[in-house]
Short mmCIF file of C-alpha atoms and ligand atoms in Angstrom, two decimals:
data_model
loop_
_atom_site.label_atom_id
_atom_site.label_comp_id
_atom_site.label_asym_id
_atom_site.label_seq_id
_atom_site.Cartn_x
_atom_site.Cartn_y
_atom_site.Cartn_z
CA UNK A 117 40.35 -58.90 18.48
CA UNK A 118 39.62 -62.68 17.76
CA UNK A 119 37.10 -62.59 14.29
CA UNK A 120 34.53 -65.13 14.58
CA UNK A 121 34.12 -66.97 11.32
CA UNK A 122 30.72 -67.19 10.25
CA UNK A 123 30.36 -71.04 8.81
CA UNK A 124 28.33 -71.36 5.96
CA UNK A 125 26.92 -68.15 5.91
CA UNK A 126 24.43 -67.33 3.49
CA UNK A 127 23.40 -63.97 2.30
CA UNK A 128 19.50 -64.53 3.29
CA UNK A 129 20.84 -64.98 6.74
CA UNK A 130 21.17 -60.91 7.06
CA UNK A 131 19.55 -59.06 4.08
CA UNK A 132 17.10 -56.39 4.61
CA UNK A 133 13.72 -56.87 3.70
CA UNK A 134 13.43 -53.32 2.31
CA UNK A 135 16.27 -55.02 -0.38
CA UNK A 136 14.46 -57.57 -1.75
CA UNK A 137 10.84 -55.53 -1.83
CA UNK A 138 13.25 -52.95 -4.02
CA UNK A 139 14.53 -55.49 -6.03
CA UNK A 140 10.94 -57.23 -6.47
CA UNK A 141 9.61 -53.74 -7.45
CA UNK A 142 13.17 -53.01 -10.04
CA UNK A 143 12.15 -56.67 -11.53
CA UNK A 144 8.76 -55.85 -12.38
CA UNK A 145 9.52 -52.64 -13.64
CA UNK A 146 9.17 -52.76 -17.91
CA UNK A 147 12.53 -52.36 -19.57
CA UNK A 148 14.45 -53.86 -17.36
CA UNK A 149 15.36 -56.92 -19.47
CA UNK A 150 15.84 -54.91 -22.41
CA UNK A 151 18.51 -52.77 -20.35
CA UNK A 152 20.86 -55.61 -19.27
CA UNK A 153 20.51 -56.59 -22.58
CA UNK A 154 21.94 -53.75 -24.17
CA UNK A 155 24.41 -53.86 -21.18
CA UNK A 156 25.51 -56.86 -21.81
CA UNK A 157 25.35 -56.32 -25.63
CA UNK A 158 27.96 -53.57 -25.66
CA UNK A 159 30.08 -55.34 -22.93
CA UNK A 160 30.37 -52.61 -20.31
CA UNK A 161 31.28 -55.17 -17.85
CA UNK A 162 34.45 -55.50 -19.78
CA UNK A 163 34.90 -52.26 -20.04
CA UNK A 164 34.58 -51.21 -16.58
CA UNK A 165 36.76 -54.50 -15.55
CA UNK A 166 39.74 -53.08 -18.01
CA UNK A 167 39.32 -49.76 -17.11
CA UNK A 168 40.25 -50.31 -13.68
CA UNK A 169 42.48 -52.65 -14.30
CA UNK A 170 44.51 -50.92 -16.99
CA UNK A 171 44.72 -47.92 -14.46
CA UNK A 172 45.02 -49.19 -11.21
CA UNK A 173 47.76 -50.02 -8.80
CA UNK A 174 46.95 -53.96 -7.73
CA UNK A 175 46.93 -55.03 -4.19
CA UNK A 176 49.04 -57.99 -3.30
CA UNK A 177 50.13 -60.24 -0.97
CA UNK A 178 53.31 -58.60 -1.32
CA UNK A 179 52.41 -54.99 -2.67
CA UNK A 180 50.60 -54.34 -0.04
CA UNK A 181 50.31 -57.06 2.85
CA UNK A 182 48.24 -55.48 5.15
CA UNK A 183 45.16 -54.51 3.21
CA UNK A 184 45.48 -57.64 1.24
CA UNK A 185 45.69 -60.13 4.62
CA UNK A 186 42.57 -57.41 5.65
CA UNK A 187 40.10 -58.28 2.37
CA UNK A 188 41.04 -62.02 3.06
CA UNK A 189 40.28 -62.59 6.42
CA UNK A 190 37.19 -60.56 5.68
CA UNK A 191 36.28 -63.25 2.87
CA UNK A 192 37.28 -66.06 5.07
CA UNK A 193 34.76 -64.65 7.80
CA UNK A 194 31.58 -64.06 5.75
CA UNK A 195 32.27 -67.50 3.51
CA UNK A 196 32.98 -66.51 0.48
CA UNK A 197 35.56 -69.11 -1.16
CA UNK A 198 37.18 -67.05 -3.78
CA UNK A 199 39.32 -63.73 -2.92
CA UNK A 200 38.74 -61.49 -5.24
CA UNK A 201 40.81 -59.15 -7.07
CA UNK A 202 41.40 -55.68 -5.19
CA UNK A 203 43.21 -52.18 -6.71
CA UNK A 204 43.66 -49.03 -5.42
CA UNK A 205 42.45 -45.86 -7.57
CA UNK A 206 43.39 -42.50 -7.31
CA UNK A 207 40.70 -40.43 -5.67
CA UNK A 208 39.08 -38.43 -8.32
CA UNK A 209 39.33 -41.51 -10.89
CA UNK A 210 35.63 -42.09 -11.04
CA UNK A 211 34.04 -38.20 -12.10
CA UNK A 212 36.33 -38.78 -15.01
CA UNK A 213 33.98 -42.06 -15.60
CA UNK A 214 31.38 -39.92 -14.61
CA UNK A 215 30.28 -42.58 -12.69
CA UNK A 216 29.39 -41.03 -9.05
CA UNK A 217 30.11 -42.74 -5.63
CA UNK A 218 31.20 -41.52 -2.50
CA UNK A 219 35.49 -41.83 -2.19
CA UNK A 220 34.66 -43.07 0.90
CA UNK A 221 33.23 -46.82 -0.35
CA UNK A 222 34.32 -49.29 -1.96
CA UNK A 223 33.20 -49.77 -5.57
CA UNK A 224 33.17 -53.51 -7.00
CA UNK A 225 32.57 -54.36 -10.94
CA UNK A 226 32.05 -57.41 -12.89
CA UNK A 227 29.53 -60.36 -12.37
CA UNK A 228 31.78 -62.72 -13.33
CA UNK A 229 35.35 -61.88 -12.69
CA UNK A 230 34.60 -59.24 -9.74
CA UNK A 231 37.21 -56.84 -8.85
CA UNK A 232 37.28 -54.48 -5.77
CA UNK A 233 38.28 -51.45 -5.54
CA UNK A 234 39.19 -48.84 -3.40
CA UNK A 235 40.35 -45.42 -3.17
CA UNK A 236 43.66 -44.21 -1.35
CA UNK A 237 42.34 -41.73 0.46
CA UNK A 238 40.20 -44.82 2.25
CA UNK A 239 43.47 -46.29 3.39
CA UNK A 240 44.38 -42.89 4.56
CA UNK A 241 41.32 -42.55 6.25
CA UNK A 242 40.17 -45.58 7.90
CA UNK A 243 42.08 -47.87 10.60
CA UNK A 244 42.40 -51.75 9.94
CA UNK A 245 39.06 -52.19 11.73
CA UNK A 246 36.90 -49.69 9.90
CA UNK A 247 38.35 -50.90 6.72
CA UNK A 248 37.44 -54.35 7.15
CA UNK A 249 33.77 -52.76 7.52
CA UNK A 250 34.64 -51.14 4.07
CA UNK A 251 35.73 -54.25 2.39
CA UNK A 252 33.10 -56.34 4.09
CA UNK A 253 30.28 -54.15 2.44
CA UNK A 254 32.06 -55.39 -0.75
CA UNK A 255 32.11 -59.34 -0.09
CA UNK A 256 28.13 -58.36 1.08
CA UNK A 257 27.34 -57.03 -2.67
CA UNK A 258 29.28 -60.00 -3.98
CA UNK A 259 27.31 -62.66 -2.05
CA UNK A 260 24.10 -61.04 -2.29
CA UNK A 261 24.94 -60.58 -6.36
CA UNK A 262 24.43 -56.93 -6.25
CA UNK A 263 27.01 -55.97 -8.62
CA UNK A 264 24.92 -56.73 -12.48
CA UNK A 265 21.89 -54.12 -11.39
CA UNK A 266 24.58 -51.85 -9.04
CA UNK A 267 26.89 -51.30 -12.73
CA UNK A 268 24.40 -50.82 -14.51
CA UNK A 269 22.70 -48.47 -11.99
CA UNK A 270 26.25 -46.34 -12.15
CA UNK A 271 26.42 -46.14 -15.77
CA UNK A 272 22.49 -45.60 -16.59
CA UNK A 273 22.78 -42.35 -17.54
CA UNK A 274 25.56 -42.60 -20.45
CA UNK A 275 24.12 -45.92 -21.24
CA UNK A 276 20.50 -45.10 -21.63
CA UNK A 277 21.74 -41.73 -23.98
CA UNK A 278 23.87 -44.38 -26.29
CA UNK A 279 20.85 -46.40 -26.14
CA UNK A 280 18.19 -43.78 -27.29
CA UNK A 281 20.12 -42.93 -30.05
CA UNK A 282 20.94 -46.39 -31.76
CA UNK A 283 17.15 -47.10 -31.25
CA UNK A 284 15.93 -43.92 -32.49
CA UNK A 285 15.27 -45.83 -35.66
CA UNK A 286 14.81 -49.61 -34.63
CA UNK A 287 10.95 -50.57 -34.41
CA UNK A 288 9.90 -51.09 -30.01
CA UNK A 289 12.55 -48.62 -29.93
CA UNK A 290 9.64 -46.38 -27.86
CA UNK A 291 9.24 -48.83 -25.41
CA UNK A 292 12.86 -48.64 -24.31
CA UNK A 293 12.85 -44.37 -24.29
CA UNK A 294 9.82 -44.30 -22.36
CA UNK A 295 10.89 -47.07 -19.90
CA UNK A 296 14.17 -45.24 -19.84
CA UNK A 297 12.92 -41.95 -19.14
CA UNK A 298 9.86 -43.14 -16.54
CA UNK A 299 10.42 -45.54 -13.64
CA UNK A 300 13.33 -47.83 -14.35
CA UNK A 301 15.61 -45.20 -13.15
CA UNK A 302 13.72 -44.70 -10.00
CA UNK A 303 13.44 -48.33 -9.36
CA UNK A 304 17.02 -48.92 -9.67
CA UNK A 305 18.55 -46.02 -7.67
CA UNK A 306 15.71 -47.01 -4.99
CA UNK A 307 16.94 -50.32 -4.86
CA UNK A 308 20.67 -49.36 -4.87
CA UNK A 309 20.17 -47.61 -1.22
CA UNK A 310 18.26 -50.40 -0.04
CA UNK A 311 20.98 -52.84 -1.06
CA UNK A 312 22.95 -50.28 0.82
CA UNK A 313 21.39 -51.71 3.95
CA UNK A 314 22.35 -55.55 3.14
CA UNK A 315 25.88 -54.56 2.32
CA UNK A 316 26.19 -52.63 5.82
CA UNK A 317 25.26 -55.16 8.10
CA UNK A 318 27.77 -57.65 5.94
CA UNK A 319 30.27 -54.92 6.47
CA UNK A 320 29.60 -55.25 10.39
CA UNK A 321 29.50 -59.15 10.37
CA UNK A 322 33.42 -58.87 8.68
CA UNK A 323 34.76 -56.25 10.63
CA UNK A 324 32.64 -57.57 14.13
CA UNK A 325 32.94 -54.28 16.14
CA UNK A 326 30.66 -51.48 16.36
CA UNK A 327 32.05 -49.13 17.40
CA UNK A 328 34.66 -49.49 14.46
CA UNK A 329 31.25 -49.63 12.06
CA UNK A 330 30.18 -45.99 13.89
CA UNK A 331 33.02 -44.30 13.46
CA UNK A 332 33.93 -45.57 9.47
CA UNK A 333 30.47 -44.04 9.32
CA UNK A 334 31.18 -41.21 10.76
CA UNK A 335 34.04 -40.51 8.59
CA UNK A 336 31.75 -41.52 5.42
CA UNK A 337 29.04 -39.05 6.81
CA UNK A 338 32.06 -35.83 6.69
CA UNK A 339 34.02 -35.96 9.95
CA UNK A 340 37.15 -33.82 8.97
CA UNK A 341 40.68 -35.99 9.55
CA UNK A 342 41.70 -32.87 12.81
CA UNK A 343 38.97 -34.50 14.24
CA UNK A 344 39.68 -38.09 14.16
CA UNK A 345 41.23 -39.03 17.59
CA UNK A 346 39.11 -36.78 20.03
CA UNK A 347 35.55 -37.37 18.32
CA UNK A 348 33.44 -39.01 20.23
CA UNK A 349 31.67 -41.54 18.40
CA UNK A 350 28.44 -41.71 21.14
CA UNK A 351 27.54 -38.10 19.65
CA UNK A 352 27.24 -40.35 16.06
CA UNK A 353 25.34 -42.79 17.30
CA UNK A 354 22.87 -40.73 19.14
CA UNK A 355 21.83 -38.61 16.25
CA UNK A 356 21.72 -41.69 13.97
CA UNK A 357 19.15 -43.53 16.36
CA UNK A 358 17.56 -40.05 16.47
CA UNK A 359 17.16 -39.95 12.47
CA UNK A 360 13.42 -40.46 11.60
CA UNK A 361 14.28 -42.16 8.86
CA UNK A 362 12.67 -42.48 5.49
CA UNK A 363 9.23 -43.80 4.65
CA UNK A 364 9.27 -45.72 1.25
CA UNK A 365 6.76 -42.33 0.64
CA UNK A 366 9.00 -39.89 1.54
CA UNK A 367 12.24 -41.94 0.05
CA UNK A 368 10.60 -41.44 -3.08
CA UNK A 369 9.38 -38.16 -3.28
CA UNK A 370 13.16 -37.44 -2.68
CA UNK A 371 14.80 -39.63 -5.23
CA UNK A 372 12.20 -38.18 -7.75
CA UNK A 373 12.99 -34.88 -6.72
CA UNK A 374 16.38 -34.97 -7.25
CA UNK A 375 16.44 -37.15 -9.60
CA UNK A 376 20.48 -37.84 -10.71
CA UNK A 377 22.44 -35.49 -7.94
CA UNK A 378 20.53 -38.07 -5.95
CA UNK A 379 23.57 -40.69 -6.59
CA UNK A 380 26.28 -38.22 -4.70
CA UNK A 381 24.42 -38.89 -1.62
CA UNK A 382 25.42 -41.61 0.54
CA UNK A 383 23.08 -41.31 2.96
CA UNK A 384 25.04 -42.38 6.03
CA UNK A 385 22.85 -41.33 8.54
CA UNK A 386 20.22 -43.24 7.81
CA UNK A 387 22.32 -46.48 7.28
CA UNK A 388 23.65 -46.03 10.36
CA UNK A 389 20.06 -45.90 11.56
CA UNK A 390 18.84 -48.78 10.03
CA UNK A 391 22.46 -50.67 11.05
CA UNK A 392 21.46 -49.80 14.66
CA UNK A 393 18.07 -51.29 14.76
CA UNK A 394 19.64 -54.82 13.51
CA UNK A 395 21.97 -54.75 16.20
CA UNK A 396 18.95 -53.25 18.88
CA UNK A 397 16.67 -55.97 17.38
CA UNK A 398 19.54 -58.91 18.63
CA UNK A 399 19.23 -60.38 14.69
CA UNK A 400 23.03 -59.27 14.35
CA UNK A 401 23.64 -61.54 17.46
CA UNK A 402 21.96 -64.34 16.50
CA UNK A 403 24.03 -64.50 12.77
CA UNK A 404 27.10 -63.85 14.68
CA UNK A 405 26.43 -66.67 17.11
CA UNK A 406 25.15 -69.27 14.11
CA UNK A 407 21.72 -68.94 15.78
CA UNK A 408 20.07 -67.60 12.32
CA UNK A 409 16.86 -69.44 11.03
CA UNK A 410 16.67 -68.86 6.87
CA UNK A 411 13.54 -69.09 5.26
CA UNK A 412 13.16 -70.66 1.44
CA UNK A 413 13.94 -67.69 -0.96
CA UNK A 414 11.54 -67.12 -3.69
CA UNK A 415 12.52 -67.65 -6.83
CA UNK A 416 14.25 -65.05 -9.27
CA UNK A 417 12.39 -63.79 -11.84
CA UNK A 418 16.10 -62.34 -13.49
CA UNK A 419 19.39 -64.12 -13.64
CA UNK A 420 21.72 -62.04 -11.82
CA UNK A 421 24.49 -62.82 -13.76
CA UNK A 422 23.47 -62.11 -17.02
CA UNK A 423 20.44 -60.66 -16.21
CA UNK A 424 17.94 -63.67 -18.79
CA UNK A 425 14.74 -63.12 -17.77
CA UNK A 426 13.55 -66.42 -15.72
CA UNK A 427 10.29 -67.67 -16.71
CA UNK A 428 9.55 -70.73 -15.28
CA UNK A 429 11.50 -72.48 -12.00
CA UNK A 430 15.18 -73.37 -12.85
CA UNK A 431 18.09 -74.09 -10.44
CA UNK A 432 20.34 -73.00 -13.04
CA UNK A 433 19.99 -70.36 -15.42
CA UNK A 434 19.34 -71.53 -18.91
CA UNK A 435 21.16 -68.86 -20.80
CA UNK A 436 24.72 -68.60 -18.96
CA UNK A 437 24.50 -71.84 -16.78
CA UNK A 438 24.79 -70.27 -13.15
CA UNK A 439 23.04 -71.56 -10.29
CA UNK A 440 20.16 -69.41 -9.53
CA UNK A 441 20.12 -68.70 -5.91
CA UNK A 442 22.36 -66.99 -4.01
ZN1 ZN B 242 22.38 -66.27 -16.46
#
């Protein structure tokens, strides 16, 4: 299938609303700033960036071709001018992190020297379609600079513990604990399903089919491997559109509910819900066919690579120099 590539695309073109009223909400939420602080403070990025480096087999043009020629075409299509790094982990690699994702995703890490990457058992799993979907949900967190508030989302919970304790005795100390412990983690986890949404409809602009899309998603959502070549994907995509889906009330009540086994939960069904009513709605179309009319964004109130709170208007962020908007 001939890709169409998307000139100048830009990440407002597709990104769902319910993604930038979660990240409005995470902004305003107290403790934020102090958070990426300490983040940044005991250089996690780093760490993350050399931990899967230092363990992870590197994908090349010459390791292996095909995935690599996969992740750049997909870069190529949704305009984003540097390819970035990719490895492959072993499956289980991230409980030892105790950082929780599904096996079935992606993971990317790093602000400012982003790497991908993926589990084996994805390029087991997926065809050379569905894992241009995969990889295209990547280059969507990239563009839509996901991946500061996403880490530090994945590694709240050791964080915020390490953080409690070296404040225990440093005056506004409280501040931090009770941000900690009250809405911050709500607001981020919230927000990290909702940029779920953006990601998946990048995802469908790389890979361009789908069906492809449905079925990767079917796969995400359990379908077991004996199944794979007789499943019929229409049975997917009829009890996704028949999902009810989640009012922000309802989303709520459940992340609060269950508050941390809430992150094993990729909640496929209702991203392939939402992913259908983009397409149904002919938006998908129109970015697809350079038709897409982008309104002004509003300003940031947070750099998102280094997370400096932004006070007044800048184009470029006066702490680390980066433009501003995406
Ligand atoms: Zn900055």
């Amino acid at each position: 299938m001939e890709l169409a590539t998307l000139d100048g695309l830009a990440p407002r073109e597709y990104e769902h609303h319910l993604d930038q009223k979660a990240l409005d909400a995470l902004e305003k939420t107290a403790g934020l700033d102090v958070l990426v602080k300490k983040f940044n403070d005991f250089g996690v990025e780093r760490f993350l960036r050399l931990e899967f480096i230092g363990s992870n087999l590197k994908i090349t043009p010459s390791s292996l071709p095909d995935v690599y020629e996969i992740l750049e075409e997909a870069c190529e299509v949704l305009n984003l001018k540097t390819t970035p790094e990719i490895y492959v982990r072993p499956d289980d690699y991230f409980r030892k992190l105790e950082v929780t994702t599904n096996n079935l995703e992606g993971i990317t890490v790093g602000v400012n020297n982003p790497v991908i990457i993926i589990s084996s058992i994805c390029l087991e799993t997926f065809t050379n379609s569905e894992l241009r979907f995969i990889l295209g949900c990547e280059i969507g967190r990239l563009k839509s600079q996901h991946i500061l508030y996403q880490n530090i989302a994945w590694i709240f919970p050791t964080l915020s513990g390490t953080v409690s304790g070296l404040l225990a005795s440093i005056p506004g100390a409280s501040l931090l604990a009770s941000s900690i412990s009250g809405g911050l983690y709500l607001a981020l986890v919230n927000w990290l399903r909702m940029a779920d949404y953006t990601a998946d409809r990048a995802g469908l602009l790389a890979c361009q089919d789908i069906n492809a899309v449905m079925t990767a998603m079917a796969k995400i959502a359990g379908l077991p491997k004996r199944y794979f070549d007789s499943f019929n994907v229409d049975d997917f995509v009829t009890q996704a559109r028949e999902f009810e889906g989640f009012s922000d009330n309802t989303y709520n009540k459940i992340l609060k509910g269950l508050s941390l086994a809430v992150r094993d939960q990729a909640f496929t069904i209702a991203r392939a819900n939402e992913l259908l009513k983009w397409i149904d709605s002919g938006n998908y179309q129109a970015v697809l066919e350079r038709k897409t009319k982008i309104q002004a964004a509003p300003p940031p109130s947070f750099c998102r690579h280094c997370g400096f709170k932004i006070e007044v208007a800048h184009a470029f962020c006066p702490n680390c120099g980066n433009a501003l908007s995406a």
